[in-house]
Short mmCIF file of C-alpha atoms in Angstrom, two decimals:
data_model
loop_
_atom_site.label_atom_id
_atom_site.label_comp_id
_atom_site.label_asym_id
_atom_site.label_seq_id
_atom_site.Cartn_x
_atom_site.Cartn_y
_atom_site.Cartn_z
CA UNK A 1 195.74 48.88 216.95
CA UNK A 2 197.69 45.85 218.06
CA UNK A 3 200.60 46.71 219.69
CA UNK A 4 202.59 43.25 220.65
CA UNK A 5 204.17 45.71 223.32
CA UNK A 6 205.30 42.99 225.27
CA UNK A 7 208.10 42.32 227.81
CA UNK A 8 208.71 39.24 230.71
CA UNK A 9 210.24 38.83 233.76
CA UNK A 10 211.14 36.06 235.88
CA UNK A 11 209.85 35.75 239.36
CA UNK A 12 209.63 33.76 242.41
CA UNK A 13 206.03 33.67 243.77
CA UNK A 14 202.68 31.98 243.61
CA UNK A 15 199.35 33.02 242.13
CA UNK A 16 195.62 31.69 242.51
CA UNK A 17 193.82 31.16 239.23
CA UNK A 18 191.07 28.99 238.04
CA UNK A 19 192.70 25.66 240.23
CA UNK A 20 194.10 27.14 243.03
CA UNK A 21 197.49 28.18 244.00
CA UNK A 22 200.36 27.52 241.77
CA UNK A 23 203.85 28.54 241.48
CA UNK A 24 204.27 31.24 238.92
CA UNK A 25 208.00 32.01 237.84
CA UNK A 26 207.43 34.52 235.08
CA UNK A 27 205.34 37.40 234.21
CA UNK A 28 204.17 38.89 230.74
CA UNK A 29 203.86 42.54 231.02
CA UNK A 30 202.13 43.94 228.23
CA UNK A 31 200.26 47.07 226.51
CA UNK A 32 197.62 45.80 223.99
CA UNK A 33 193.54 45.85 223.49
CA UNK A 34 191.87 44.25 226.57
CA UNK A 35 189.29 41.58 226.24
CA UNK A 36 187.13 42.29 229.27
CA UNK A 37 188.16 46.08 230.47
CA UNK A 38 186.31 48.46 228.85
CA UNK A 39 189.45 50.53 227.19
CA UNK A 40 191.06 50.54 223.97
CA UNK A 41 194.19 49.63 225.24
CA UNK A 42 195.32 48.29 228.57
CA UNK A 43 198.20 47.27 230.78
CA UNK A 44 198.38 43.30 230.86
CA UNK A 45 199.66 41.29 232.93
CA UNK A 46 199.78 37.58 232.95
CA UNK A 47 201.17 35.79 235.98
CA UNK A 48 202.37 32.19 234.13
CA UNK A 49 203.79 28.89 235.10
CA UNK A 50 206.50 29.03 232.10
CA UNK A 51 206.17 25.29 232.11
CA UNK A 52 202.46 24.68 232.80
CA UNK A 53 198.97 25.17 230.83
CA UNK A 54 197.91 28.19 229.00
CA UNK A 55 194.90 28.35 231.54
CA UNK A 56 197.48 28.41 234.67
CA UNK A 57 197.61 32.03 234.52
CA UNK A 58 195.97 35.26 236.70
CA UNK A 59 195.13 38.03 234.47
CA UNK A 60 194.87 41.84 234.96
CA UNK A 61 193.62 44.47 232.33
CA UNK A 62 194.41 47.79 234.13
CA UNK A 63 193.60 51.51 232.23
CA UNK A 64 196.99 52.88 231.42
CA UNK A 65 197.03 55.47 234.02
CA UNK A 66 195.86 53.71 237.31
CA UNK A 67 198.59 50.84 236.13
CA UNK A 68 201.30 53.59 236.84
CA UNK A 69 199.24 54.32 240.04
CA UNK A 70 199.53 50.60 240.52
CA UNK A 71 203.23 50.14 240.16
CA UNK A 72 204.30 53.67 242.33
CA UNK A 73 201.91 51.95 244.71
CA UNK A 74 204.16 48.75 244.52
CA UNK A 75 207.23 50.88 244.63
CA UNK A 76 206.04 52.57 247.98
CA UNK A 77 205.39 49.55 249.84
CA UNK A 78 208.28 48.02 248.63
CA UNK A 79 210.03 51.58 249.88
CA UNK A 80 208.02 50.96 253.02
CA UNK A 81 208.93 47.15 253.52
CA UNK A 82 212.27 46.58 255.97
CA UNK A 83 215.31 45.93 253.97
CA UNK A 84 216.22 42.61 256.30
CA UNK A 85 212.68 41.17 255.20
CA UNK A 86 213.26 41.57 251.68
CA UNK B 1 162.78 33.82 210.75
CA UNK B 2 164.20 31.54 207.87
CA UNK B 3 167.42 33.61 207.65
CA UNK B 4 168.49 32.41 211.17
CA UNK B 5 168.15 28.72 210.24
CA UNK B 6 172.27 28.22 210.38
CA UNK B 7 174.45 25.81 212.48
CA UNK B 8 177.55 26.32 213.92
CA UNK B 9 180.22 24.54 214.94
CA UNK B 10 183.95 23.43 215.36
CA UNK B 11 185.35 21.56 213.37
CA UNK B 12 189.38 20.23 212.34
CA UNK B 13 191.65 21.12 209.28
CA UNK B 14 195.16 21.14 208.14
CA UNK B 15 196.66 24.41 208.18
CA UNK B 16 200.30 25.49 207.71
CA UNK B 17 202.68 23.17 207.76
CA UNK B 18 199.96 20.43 207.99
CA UNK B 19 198.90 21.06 211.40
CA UNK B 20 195.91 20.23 212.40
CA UNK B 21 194.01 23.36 213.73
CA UNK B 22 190.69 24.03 214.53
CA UNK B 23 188.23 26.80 213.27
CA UNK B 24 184.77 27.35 213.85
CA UNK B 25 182.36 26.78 211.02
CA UNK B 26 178.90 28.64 210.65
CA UNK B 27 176.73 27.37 207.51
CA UNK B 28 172.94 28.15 206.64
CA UNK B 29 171.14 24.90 207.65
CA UNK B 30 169.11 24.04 204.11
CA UNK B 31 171.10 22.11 201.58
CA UNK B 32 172.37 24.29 198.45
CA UNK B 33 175.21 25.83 196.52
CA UNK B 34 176.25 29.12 198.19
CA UNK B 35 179.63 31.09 198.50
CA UNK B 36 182.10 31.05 200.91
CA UNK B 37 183.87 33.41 203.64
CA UNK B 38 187.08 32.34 205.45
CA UNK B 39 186.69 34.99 208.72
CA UNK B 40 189.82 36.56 210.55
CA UNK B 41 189.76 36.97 214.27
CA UNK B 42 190.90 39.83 215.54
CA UNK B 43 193.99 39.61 218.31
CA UNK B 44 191.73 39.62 221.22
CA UNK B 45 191.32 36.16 219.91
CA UNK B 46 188.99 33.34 218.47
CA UNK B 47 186.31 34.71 220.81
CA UNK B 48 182.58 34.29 221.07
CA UNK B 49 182.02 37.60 219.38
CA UNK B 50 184.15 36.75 216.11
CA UNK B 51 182.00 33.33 216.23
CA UNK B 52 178.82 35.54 216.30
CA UNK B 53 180.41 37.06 213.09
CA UNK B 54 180.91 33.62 211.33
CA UNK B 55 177.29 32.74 212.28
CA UNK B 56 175.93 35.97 210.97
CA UNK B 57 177.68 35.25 207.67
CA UNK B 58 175.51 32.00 207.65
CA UNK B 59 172.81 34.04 208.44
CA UNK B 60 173.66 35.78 204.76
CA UNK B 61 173.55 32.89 202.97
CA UNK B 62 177.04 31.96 203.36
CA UNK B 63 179.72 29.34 204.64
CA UNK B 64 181.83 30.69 206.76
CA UNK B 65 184.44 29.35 208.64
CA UNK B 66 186.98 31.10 211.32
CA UNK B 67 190.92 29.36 211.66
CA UNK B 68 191.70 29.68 215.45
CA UNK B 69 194.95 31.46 214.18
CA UNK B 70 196.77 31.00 218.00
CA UNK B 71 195.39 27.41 218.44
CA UNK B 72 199.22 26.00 218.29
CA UNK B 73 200.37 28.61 221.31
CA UNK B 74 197.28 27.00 223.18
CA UNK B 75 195.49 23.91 222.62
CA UNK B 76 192.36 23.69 223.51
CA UNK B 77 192.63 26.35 225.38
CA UNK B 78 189.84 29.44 226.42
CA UNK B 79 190.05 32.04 224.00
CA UNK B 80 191.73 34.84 225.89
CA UNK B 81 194.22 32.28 227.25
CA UNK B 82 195.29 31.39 223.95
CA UNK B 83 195.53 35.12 222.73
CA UNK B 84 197.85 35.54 225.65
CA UNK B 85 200.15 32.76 224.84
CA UNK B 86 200.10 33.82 221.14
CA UNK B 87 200.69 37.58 222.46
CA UNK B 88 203.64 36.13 224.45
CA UNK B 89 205.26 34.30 221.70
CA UNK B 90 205.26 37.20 219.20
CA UNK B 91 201.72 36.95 217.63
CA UNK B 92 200.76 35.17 214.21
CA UNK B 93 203.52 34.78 211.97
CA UNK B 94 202.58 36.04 208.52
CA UNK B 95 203.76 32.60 206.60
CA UNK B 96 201.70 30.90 209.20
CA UNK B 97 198.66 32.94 208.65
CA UNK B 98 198.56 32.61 204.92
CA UNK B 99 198.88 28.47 205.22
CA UNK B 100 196.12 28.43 207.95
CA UNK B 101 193.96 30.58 205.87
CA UNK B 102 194.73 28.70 203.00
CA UNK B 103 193.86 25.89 204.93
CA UNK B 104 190.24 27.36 205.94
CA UNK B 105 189.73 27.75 202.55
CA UNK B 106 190.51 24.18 200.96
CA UNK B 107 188.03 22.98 203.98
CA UNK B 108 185.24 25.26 202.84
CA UNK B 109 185.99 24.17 199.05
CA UNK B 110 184.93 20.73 199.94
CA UNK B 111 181.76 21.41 201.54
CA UNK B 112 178.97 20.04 199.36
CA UNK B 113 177.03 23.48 199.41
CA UNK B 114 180.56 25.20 198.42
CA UNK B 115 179.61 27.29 194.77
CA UNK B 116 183.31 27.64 194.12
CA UNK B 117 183.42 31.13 195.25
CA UNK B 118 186.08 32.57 198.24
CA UNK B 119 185.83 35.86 200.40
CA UNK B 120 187.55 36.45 203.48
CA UNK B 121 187.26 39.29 206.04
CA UNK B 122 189.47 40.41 209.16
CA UNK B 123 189.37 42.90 211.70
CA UNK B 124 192.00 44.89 213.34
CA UNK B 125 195.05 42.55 213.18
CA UNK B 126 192.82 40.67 210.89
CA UNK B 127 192.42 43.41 208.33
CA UNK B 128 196.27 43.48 207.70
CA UNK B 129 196.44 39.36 207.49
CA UNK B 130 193.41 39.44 205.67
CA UNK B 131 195.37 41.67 202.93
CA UNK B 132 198.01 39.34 202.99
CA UNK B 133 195.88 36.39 202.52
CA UNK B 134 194.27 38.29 199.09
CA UNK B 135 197.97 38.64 198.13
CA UNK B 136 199.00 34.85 198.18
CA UNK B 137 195.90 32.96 198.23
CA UNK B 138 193.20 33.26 195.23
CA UNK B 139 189.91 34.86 196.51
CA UNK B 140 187.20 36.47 194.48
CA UNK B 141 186.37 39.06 197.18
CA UNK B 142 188.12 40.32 200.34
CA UNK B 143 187.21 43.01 203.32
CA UNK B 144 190.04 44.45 205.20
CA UNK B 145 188.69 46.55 208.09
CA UNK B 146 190.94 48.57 209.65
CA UNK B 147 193.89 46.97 209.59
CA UNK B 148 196.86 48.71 210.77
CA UNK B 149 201.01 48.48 208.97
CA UNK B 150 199.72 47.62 205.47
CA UNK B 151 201.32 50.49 204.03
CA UNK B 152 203.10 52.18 207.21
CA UNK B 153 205.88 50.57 209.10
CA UNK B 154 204.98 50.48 212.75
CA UNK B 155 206.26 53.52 214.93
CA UNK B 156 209.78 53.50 216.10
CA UNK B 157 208.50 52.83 219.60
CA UNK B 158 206.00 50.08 219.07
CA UNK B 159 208.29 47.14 218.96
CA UNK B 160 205.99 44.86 217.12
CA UNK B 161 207.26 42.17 214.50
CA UNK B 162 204.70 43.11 211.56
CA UNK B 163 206.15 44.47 207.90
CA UNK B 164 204.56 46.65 205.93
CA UNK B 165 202.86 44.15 203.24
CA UNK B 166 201.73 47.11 200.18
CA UNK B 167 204.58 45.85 198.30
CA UNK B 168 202.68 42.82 197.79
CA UNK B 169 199.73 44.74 196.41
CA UNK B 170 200.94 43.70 192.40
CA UNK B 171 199.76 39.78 193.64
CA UNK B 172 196.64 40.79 195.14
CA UNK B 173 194.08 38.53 194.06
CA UNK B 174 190.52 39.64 194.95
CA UNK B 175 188.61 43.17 195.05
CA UNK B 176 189.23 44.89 198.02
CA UNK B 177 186.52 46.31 200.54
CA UNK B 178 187.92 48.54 202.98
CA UNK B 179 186.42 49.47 206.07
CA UNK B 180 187.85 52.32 208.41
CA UNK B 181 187.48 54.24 210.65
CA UNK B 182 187.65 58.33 210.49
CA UNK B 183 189.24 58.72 214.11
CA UNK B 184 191.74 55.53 213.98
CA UNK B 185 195.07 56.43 214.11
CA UNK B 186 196.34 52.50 213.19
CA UNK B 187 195.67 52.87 210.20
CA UNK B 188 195.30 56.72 210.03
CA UNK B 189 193.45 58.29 206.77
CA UNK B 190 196.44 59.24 205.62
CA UNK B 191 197.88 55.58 205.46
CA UNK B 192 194.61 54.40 204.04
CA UNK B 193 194.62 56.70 201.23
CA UNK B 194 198.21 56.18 200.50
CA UNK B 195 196.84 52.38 199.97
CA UNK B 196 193.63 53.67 198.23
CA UNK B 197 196.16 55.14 195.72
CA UNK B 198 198.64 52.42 195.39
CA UNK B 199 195.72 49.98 194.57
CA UNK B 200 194.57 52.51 192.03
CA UNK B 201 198.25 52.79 190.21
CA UNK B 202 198.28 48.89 189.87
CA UNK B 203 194.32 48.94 188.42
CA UNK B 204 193.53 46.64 191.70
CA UNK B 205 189.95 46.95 191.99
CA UNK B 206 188.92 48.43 195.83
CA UNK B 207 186.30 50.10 197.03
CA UNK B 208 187.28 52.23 200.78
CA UNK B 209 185.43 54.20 203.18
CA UNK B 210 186.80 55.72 206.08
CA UNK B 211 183.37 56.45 208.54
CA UNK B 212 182.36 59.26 210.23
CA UNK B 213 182.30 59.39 213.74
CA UNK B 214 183.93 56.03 214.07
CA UNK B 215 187.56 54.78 215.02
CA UNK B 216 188.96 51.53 215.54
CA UNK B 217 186.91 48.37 216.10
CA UNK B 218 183.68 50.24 215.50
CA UNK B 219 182.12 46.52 214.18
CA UNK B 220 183.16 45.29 217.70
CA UNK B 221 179.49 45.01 219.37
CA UNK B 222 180.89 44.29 223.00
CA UNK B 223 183.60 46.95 223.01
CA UNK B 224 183.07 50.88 223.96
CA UNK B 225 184.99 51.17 219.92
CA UNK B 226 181.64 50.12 219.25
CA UNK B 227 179.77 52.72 216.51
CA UNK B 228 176.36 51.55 215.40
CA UNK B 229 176.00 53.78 212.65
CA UNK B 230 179.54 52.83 211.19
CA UNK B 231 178.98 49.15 211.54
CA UNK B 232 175.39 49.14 210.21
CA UNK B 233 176.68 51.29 207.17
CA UNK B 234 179.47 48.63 207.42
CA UNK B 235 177.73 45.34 207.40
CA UNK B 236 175.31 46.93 204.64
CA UNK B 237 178.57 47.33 202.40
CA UNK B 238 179.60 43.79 202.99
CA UNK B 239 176.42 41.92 202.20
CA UNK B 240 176.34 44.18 198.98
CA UNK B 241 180.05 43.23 198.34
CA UNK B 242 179.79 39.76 198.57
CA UNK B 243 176.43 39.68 197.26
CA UNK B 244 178.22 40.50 193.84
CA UNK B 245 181.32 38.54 193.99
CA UNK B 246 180.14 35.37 195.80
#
């Protein structure tokens, strides 16, 4: 099915895509079929320039269950990192 | 072979609202009067294997032309960038989908080659808009395969924008192939023979079969949903279907 499970966030970071680096300020976080990973549903996310092109964006299809591996993961380092360099 | 004598190609038309959109158009390559499918991508997007699809509906015989349905979110753009803008901003909107198919169709009715006869077809999101094309545009024959929230609301927890559109089933227009899937759970059986039946109290004419050993996107050649026996069953239903009505 098509979900349309979809949710953004703003952010302040960069992200390499098809040109290069650019500066990506918002993220599209969403749970719908993939079109290259071989599940019927993935966890997308699209790192976007809100104000660019369509094509400035860095794409990730992750299976449902190593995405939650993937954002602990994130969690932990984050954990890990020292609170004066965040 | 002669059956693989087609061209393809993209081409520009005014959809909803008068936009210009683009869509790809697949056509046998010999002159002649034939009938004509208007094709519905799925939400993965106007992709290469949806333009296979089109092309192996010239290969039939047919016209066939797919609307890129997220063009406006993305001009121009690769197909899986433009399915991720249109994702983004909500998906298709239904009044935009029925003016863009509309649109798809007036193009094919002024092809030379055009016999005056309409069928469209959709897949997974495109099985639900391709009901709701059959209910406000005039086709002769229509094939809705597995589309999900015809009859059934979505869940509580799936926050998606899409109605349930069987109350429209009085206007449909067209006979009705349905193609599903035994294992999909969007649309379950259940859902499709609650449709099956509500078709049958108006005296809509339908034809549905819900495969064995198949689930969603079993037609869908480059994804693991993929079920040969389902989709050759499938595609031998279609080319009867519209053999009859187009």
């Amino acid at each position: 099915m098509c979900t349309y499970i979809v949710e953004k966030v703003e952010i302040s970071g960069s992200a390499k895509g098809r040109n290069g680096w650019f500066s990506s300020d918002e993220v599209v976080v969403s749970f719908d079929h993939p079109v290259h990973a071989m599940d019927d549903h993935t966890l997308n996310i699209d790192f976007l320039k809100s104000d660019g092109s369509p094509t400035d964006r860095v794409a990730l299809e992750i299976r449902p269950s190593d995405a939650l591996k993937f954002a602990m993961t994130i969690l932990a380092v984050l954990e890990e990192a020292p609170e004066a360099l965040k | 072979m002669k059956d693989l004598d087609i061209k393809g190609g993209t081409v520009s038309f005014k959809g909803a609202n008068g936009d210009e959109i683009e869509g790809y158009l697949a056509t046998p390559a010999a002159e002649g009067s034939r009938g004509n499918v208007v094709v519905i991508h799925h939400m993965p997007g106007y992709d290469r294997a949806t333009k296979e699809i089109a092309l192996r509906f010239a290969s039939m015989g047919y016209n066939a032309l797919c609307p890129n349905l997220h063009y406006r979110d993305a001009p121009n753009a690769d197909s899986d960038d433009a399915a991720a803008a249109s994702r983004a901003n909500g998906g298709v909107p239904d009044d935009r989908l029925i003016g863009d198919v509309n649109g798809a169709k007036e193009y094919l009715a002024n092809l030379p080659s055009s016999n005056g006869k309409f069928g469209v077809i959709g897949y997974c999101s495109g099985g639900r808009q391709t009901f709701l094309a059959a209910c406000n545009i005039e086709f002769d024959a229509a094939v809705d395969c597995y589309g999900a929230f015809v009859v059934n609301p979505p869940a509580p927890e799936f926050p998606v924008r899409m109605n349930p559109i069987a109350n429209q089933a009085p206007n449909l227009s067209a006979k009705l192939l349905g193609l599903f899937g035994i294992e999909d759970q969007y649309p379950s059986p259940e859902e499709v023979n609650r449709l099956d039946e509500i078709l049958t109290e108006l005296g809509k004419e339908h034809d549905f079969h819900i495969m064995d050993n198949a689930g969603h996107g079993f037609f869908a050649t480059d994804r693991p949903s993929y079920r040969v026996e389902a989709a050759n069953k499938g595609w031998e239903l279609i080319r009867d279907f519209f053999g009859a009505n187009l």
